[in-house]
Short mmCIF file of C-alpha atoms in Angstrom, two decimals:
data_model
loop_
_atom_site.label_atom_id
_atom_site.label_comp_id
_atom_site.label_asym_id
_atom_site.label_seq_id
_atom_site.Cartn_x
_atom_site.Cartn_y
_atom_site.Cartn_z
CA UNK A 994 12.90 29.11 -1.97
CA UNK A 995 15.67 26.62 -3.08
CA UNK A 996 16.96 23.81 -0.90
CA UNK A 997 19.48 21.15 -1.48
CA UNK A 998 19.78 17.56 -0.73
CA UNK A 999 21.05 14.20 -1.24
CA UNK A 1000 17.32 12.73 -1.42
CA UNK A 1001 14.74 13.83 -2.40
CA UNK A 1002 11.73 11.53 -2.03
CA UNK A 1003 8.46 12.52 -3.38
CA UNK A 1004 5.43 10.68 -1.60
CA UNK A 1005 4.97 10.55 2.64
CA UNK A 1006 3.40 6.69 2.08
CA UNK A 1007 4.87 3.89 4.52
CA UNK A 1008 7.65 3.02 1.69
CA UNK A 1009 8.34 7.04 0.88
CA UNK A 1010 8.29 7.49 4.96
CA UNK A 1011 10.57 4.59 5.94
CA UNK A 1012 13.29 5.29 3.42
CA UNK A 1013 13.59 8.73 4.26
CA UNK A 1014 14.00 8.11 8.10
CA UNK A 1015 16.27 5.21 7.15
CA UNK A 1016 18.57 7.38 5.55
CA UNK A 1017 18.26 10.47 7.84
CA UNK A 1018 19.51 7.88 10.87
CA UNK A 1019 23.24 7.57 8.44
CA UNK A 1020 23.19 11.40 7.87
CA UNK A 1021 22.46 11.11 4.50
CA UNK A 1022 20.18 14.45 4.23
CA UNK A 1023 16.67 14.06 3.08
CA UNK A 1024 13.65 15.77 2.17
CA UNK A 1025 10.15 13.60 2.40
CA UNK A 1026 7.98 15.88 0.08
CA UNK A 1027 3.75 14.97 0.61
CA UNK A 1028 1.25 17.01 -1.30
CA UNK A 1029 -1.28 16.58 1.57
CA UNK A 1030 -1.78 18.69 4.48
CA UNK A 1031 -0.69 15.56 7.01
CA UNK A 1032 0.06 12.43 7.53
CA UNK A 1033 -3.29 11.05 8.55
CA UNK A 1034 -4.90 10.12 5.35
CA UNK A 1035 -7.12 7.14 5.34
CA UNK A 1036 -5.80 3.70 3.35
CA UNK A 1037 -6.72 0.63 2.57
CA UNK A 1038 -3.61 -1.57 2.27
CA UNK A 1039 -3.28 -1.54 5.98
CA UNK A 1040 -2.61 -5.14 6.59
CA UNK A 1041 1.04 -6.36 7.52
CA UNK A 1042 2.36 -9.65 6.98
CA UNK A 1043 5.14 -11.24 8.45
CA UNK A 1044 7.94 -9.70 5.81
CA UNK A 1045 6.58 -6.26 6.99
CA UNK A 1046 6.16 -6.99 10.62
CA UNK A 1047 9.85 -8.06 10.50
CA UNK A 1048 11.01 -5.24 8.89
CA UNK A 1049 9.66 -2.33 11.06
CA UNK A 1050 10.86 -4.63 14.17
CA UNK A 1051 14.31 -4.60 12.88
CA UNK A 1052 14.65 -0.75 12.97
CA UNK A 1053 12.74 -0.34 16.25
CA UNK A 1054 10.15 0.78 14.62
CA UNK A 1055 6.98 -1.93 15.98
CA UNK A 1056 7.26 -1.30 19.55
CA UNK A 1057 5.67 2.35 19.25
CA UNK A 1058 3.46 1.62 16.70
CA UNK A 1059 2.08 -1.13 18.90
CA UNK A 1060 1.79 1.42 21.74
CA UNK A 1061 -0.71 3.51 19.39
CA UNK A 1062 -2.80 1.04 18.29
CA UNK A 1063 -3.09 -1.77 16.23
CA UNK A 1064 -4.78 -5.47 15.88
CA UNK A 1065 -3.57 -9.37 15.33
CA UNK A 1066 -5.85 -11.01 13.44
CA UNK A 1067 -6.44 -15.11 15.01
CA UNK A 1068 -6.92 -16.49 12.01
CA UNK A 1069 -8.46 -17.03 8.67
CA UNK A 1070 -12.06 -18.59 8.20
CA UNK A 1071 -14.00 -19.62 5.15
CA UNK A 1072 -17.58 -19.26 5.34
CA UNK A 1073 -19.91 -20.88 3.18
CA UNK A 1074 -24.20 -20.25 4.04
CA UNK A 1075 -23.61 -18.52 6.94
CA UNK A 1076 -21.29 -20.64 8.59
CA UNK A 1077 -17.73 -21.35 8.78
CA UNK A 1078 -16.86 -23.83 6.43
CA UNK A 1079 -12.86 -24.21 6.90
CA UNK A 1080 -10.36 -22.57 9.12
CA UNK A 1081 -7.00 -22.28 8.72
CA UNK A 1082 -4.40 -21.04 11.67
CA UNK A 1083 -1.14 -19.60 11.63
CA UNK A 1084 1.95 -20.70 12.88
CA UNK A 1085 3.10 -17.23 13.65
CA UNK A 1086 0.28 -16.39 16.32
CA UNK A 1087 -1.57 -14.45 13.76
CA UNK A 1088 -2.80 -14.65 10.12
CA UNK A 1089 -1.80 -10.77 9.82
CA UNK A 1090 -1.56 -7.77 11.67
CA UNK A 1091 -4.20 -4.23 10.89
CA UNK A 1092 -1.78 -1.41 11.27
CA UNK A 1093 -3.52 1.80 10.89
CA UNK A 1094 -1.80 4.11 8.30
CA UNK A 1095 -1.78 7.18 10.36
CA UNK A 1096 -0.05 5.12 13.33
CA UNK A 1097 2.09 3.85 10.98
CA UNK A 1098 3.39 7.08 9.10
CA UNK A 1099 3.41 8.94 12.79
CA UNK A 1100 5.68 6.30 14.42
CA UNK A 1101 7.99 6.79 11.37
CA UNK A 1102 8.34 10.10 11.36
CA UNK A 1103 8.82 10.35 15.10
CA UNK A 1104 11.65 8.57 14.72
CA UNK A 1105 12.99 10.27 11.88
CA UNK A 1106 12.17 13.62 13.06
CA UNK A 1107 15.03 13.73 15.80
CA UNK A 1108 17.32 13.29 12.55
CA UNK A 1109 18.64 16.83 11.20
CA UNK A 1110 19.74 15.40 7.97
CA UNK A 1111 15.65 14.46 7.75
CA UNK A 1112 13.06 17.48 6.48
CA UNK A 1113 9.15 16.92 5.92
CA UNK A 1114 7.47 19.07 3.77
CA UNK A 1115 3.44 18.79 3.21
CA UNK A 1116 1.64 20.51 1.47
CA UNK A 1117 3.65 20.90 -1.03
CA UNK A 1118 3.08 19.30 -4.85
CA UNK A 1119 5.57 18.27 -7.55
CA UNK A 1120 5.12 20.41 -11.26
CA UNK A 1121 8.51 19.44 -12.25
CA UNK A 1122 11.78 17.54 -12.61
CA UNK A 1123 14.90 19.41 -13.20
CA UNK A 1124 17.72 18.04 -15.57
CA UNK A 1125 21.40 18.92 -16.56
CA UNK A 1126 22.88 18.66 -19.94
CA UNK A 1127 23.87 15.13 -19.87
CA UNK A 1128 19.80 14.25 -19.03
CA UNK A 1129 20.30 13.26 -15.15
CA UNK A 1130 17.76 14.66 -13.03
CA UNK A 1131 19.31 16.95 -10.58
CA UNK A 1132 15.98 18.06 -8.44
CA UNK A 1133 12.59 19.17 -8.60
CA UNK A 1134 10.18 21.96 -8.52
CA UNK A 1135 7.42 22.08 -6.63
CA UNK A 1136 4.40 24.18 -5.19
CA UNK A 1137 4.34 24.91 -1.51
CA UNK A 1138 1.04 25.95 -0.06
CA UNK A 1139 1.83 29.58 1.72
CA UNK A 1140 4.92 29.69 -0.38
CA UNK A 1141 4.30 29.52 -3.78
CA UNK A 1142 7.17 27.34 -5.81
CA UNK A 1143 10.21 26.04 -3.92
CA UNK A 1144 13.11 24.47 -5.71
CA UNK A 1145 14.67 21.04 -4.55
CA UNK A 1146 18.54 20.39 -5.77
CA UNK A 1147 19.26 16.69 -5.45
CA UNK A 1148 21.52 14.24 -6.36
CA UNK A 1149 18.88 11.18 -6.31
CA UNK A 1150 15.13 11.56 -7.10
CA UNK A 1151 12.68 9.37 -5.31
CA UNK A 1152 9.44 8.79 -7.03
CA UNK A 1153 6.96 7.23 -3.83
CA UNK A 1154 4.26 8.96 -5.04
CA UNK A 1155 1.68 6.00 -5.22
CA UNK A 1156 -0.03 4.41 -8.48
CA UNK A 1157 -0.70 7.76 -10.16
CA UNK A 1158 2.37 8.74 -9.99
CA UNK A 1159 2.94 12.08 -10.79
CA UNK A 1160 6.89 11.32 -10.71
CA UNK A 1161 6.68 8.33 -13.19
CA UNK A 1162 4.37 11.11 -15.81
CA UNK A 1163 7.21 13.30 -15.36
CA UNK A 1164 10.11 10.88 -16.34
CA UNK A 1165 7.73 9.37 -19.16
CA UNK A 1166 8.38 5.87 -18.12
CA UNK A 1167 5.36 3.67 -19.38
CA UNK A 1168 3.34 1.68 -16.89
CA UNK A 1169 2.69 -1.91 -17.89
CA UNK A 1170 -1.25 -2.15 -16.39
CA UNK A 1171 -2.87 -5.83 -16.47
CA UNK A 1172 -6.16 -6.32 -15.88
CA UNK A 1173 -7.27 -9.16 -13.46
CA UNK A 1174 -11.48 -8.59 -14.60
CA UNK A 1175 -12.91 -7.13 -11.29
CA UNK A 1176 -13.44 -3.72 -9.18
CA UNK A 1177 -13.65 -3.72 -5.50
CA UNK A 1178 -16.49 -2.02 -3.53
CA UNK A 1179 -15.13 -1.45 0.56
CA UNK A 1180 -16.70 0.14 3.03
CA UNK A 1181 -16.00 0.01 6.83
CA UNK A 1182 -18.42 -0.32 9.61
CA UNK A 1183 -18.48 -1.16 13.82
CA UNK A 1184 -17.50 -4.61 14.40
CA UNK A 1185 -20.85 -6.72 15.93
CA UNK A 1186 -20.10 -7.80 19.40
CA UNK A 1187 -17.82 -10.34 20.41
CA UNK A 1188 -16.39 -10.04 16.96
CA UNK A 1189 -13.31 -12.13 17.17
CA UNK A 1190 -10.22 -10.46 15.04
CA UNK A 1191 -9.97 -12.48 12.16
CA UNK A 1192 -9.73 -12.46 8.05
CA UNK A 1193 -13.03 -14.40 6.74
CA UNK A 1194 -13.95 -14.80 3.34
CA UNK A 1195 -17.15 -15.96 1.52
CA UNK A 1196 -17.99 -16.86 -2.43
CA UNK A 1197 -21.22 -14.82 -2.81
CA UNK A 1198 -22.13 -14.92 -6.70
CA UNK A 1199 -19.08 -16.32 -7.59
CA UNK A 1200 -17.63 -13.00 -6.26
CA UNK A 1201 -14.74 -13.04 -3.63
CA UNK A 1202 -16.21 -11.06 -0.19
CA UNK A 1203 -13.49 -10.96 2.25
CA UNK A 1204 -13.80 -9.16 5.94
CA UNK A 1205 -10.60 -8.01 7.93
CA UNK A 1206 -10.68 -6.90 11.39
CA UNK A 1207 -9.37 -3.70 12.06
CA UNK A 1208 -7.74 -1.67 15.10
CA UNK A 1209 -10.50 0.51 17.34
CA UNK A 1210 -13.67 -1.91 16.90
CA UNK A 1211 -14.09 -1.82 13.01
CA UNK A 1212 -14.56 -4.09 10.42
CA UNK A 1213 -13.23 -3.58 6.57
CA UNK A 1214 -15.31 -5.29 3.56
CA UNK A 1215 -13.82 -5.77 0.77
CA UNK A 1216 -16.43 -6.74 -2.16
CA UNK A 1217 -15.22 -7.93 -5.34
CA UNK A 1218 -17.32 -7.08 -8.50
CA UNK A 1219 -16.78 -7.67 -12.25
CA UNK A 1220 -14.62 -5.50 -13.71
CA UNK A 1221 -16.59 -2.04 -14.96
CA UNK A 1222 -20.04 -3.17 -13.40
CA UNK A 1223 -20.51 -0.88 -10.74
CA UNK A 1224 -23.04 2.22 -13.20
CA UNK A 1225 -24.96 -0.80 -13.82
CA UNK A 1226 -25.17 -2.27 -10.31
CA UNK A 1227 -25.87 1.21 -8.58
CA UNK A 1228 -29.07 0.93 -10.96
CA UNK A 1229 -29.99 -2.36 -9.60
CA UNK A 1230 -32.29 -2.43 -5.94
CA UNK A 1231 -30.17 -1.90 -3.31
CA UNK A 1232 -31.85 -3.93 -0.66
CA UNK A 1233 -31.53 -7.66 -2.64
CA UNK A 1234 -27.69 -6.94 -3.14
CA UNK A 1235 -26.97 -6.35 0.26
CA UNK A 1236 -28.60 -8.74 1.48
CA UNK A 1237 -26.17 -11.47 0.07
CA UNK A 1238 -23.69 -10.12 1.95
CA UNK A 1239 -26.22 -10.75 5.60
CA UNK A 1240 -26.72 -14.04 4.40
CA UNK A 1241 -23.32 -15.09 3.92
CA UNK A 1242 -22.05 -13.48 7.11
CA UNK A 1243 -25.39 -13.25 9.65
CA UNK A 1244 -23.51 -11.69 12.39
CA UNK A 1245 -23.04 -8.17 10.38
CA UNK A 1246 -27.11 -7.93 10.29
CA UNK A 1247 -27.50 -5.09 13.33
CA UNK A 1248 -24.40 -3.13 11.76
CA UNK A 1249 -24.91 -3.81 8.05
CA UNK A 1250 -29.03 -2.52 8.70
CA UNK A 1251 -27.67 0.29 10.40
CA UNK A 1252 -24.69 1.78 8.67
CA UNK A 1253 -24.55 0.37 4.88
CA UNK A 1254 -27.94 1.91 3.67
CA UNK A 1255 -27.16 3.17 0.34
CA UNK A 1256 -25.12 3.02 -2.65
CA UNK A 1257 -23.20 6.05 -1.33
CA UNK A 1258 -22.08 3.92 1.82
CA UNK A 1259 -19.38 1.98 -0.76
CA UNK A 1260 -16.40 3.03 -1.99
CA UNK A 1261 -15.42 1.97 -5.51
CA UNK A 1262 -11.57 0.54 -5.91
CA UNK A 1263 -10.68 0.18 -9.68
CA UNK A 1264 -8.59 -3.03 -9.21
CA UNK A 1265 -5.40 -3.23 -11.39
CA UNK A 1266 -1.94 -4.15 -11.12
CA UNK A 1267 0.88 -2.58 -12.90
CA UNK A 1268 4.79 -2.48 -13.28
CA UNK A 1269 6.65 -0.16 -15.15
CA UNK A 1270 8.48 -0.88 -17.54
CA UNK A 1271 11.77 1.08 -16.14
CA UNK A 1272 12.22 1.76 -12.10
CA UNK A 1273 15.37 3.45 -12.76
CA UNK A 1274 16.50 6.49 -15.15
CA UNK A 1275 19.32 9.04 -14.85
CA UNK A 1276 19.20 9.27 -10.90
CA UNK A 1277 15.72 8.95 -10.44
CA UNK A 1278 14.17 5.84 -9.03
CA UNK A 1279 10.30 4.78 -8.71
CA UNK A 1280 9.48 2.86 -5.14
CA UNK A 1281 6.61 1.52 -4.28
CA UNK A 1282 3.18 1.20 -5.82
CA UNK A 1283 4.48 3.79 -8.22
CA UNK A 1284 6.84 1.19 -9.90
CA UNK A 1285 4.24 -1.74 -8.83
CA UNK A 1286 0.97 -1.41 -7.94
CA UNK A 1287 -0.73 -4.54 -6.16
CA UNK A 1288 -4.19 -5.50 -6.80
CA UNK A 1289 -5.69 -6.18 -2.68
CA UNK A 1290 -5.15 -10.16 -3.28
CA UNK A 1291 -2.78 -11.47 -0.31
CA UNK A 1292 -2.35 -7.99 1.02
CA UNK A 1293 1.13 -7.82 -0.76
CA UNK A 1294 1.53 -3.66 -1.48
CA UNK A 1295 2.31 -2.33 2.18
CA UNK A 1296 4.56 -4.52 3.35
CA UNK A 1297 6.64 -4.81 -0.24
CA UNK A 1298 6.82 -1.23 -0.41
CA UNK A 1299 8.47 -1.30 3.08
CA UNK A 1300 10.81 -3.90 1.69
CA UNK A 1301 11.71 -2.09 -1.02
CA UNK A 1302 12.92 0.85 1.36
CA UNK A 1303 15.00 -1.76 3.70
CA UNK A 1304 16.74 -2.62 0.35
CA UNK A 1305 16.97 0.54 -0.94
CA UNK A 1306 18.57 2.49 2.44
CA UNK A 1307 21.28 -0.30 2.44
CA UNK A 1308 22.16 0.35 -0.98
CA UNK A 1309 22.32 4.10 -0.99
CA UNK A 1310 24.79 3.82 1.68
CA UNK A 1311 26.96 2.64 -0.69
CA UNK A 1312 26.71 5.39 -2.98
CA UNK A 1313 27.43 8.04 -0.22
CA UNK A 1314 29.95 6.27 1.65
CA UNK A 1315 31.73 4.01 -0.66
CA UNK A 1316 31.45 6.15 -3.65
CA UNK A 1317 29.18 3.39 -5.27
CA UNK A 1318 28.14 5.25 -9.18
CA UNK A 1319 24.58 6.11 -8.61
CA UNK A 1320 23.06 4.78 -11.61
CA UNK A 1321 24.61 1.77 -11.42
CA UNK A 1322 23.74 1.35 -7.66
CA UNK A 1323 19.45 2.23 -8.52
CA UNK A 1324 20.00 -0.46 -11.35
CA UNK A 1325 20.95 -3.05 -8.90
CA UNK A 1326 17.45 -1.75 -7.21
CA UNK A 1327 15.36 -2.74 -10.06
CA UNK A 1328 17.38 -5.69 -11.01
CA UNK A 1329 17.03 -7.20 -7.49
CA UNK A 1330 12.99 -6.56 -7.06
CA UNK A 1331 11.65 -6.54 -10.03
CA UNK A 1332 11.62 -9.94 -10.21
CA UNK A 1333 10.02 -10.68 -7.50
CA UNK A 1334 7.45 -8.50 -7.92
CA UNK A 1335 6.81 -9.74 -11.14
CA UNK A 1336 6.63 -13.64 -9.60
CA UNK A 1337 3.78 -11.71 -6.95
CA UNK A 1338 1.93 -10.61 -9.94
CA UNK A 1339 1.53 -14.17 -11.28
CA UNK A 1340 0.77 -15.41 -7.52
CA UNK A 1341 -2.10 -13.10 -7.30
CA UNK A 1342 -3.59 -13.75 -10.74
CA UNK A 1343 -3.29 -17.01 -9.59
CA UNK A 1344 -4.80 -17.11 -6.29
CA UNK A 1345 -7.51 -14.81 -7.89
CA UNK A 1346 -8.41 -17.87 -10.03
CA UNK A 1347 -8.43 -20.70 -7.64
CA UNK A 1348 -10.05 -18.87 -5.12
CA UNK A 1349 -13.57 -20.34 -5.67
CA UNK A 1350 -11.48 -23.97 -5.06
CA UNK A 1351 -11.31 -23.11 -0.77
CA UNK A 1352 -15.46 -23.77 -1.13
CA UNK A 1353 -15.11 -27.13 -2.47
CA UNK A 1354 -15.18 -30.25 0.22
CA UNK A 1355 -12.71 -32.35 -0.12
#
């Protein structure tokens, strides 16, 4: 089948999501291609900061995600053997808010769903980018499941297809990856009782463990380990290891004994960051973590890939309603947040180093 479109945005993530209702509300038609089945895939960037929080409040957005479910966090705490060691409160009310992804994506496409100009297709995965004689990309192909390949004419190409980017392979744009020398084990588990939402952190082997509260009773850990260790940790006695993490936070014992008894109860994160070295090429744009991909430090990737939509809606107006060039206009993109992404890059490496510093007394 072959449809046609203004926008065509590959990737149903919060930043993919948002931009496509944003431009569905000013008629500017839209198709939000996801190669899963729904929208209810499991993240674990699901912390919003104020920039974010702001942002999904000033298109209405907040109010029914609230409704479905999520947490404030107090505060942040720094433990040190087994007790809280320094505390730090915001002035906002909250040190950060745990939005659940699928409450998240589902609020955003309710609202974007009473749009005509707006379509949703899942299921349905990129094999190709289309291109006229003069090299602009002018739509995509795709396989649909039950429908074997569709075709997608479109003037602009959105690549929010996440940090493996199928989109980005496509365009051969190179992605810039730095190191920052550590992986990230996670795993969730109940929250003990009278667990107070909050962000802690502990230095356990000179290794950052941080603990965010999440929506429905659960608790996130977030584990860093050096870069490439995990084969020859998994070969190490389980028992000793996770006990480090009981010491350093003695209320987890009941849960921790219960529900982290293996290995196999950890998730591995390869931790990287990236940014490519071109967000923009011959109508197609890359948004999101697939044009910069945020290591977990500070919780930056959610909430700037929702900034990068607010930005980018405002801007395509232009080019459909003021007759703005499109290259030009996806230029300004990049030459307006790449920037500041790169500055967050060099925050995080930095905050990565002087973490160890919040365990010092003064």
């Amino acid at each position: 089948m072959n449809y046609q479109t203004d926008v065509c945005i590959i990737g149903a993530g919060p930043g993919g999501a948002l931009l496509a209702y944003l431009l569905a509300k000013q008629n500017i038609s839209t198709i939000l291609i996801e190669r899963s089945d729904g929208l209810g895939k499991e993240f674990r960037g699901e912390h919003l900061n104020e920039d974010g929080e702001m942002i999904l409040k000033k298109h209405r957005i907040f109010e029914e995600i609230e409704s479905l479910g999520l947490l404030r966090m107090s505060r942040v705490e720094y433990w040190k053997d087994g007790h809280v060691f320094k505390t730090i409160e915001s002035e906002l009310g909250h040190a950060g808010i745990h939005v659940p992804q699928q409450h998240l994506l589902q609020s955003i496409n309710n609202h974007a769903s009473i749009h005509p100009s707006y379509k949703l297709m899942l299921g349905t995965k990129i094999t190709e980018l289309m291109q006229n004689e003069k090299g602009q990309y002018t739509g995509i192909k795709a396989q649909q499941k039950g429908r074997g390949e569709i075709i997608v004419e479109s003037k602009i190409i959105i690549g929010a297809d996440g940090r493996y980017s199928t989109v980005r392979k496509l365009a051969h744009i190179k992605n810039n990856i730095h190191n920052h020398g550590y992986d990230l084990l996670w795993a969730k588990i109940p929250a003990p009782a009278n667990w107070e939402p909050s962000i802690k952190f502990a230095l356990v082997k000179q290794q950052q463990v941080a603990l965010f509260s999440q929506a429905k009773g659960f608790v996130q850990i977030g584990w860093n380990i050096e870069k490439g260790s995990y084969p020859a940790l998994r070969k190490q006695s389980f028992r000793p290891f996770i006990q480090r993490l009981i010491d350093a936070f003695p209320s987890l014992n009941l849960s921790m004994e219960r529900f982290i008894t293996s290995w196999s109860d950890f998730t591995l994160l390869s931790v990287q960051s990236s940014i490519s070295e071109v967000w923009s090429k011959h109508h197609l744009l890359l948004l999101g973590d697939a044009a910069h991909t945020m290591t977990p430090t500070g919780a930056f990737g959610l909430n700037e890939s929702l900034k990068d939509a607010d930005l980018l809606s405002d801007l395509l107006h232009q080019v459909f309603y003021q007759n703005k060039e499109i290259s030009e206009t996806l230029r300004q993109f990049e030459q307006k947040r790449k920037p500041k992404l790169i500055t967050l890059e060099r925050i995080q490496f930095q905050r990565e180093k002087e973490f160890s510093s919040h365990f010092i007394s003064s």
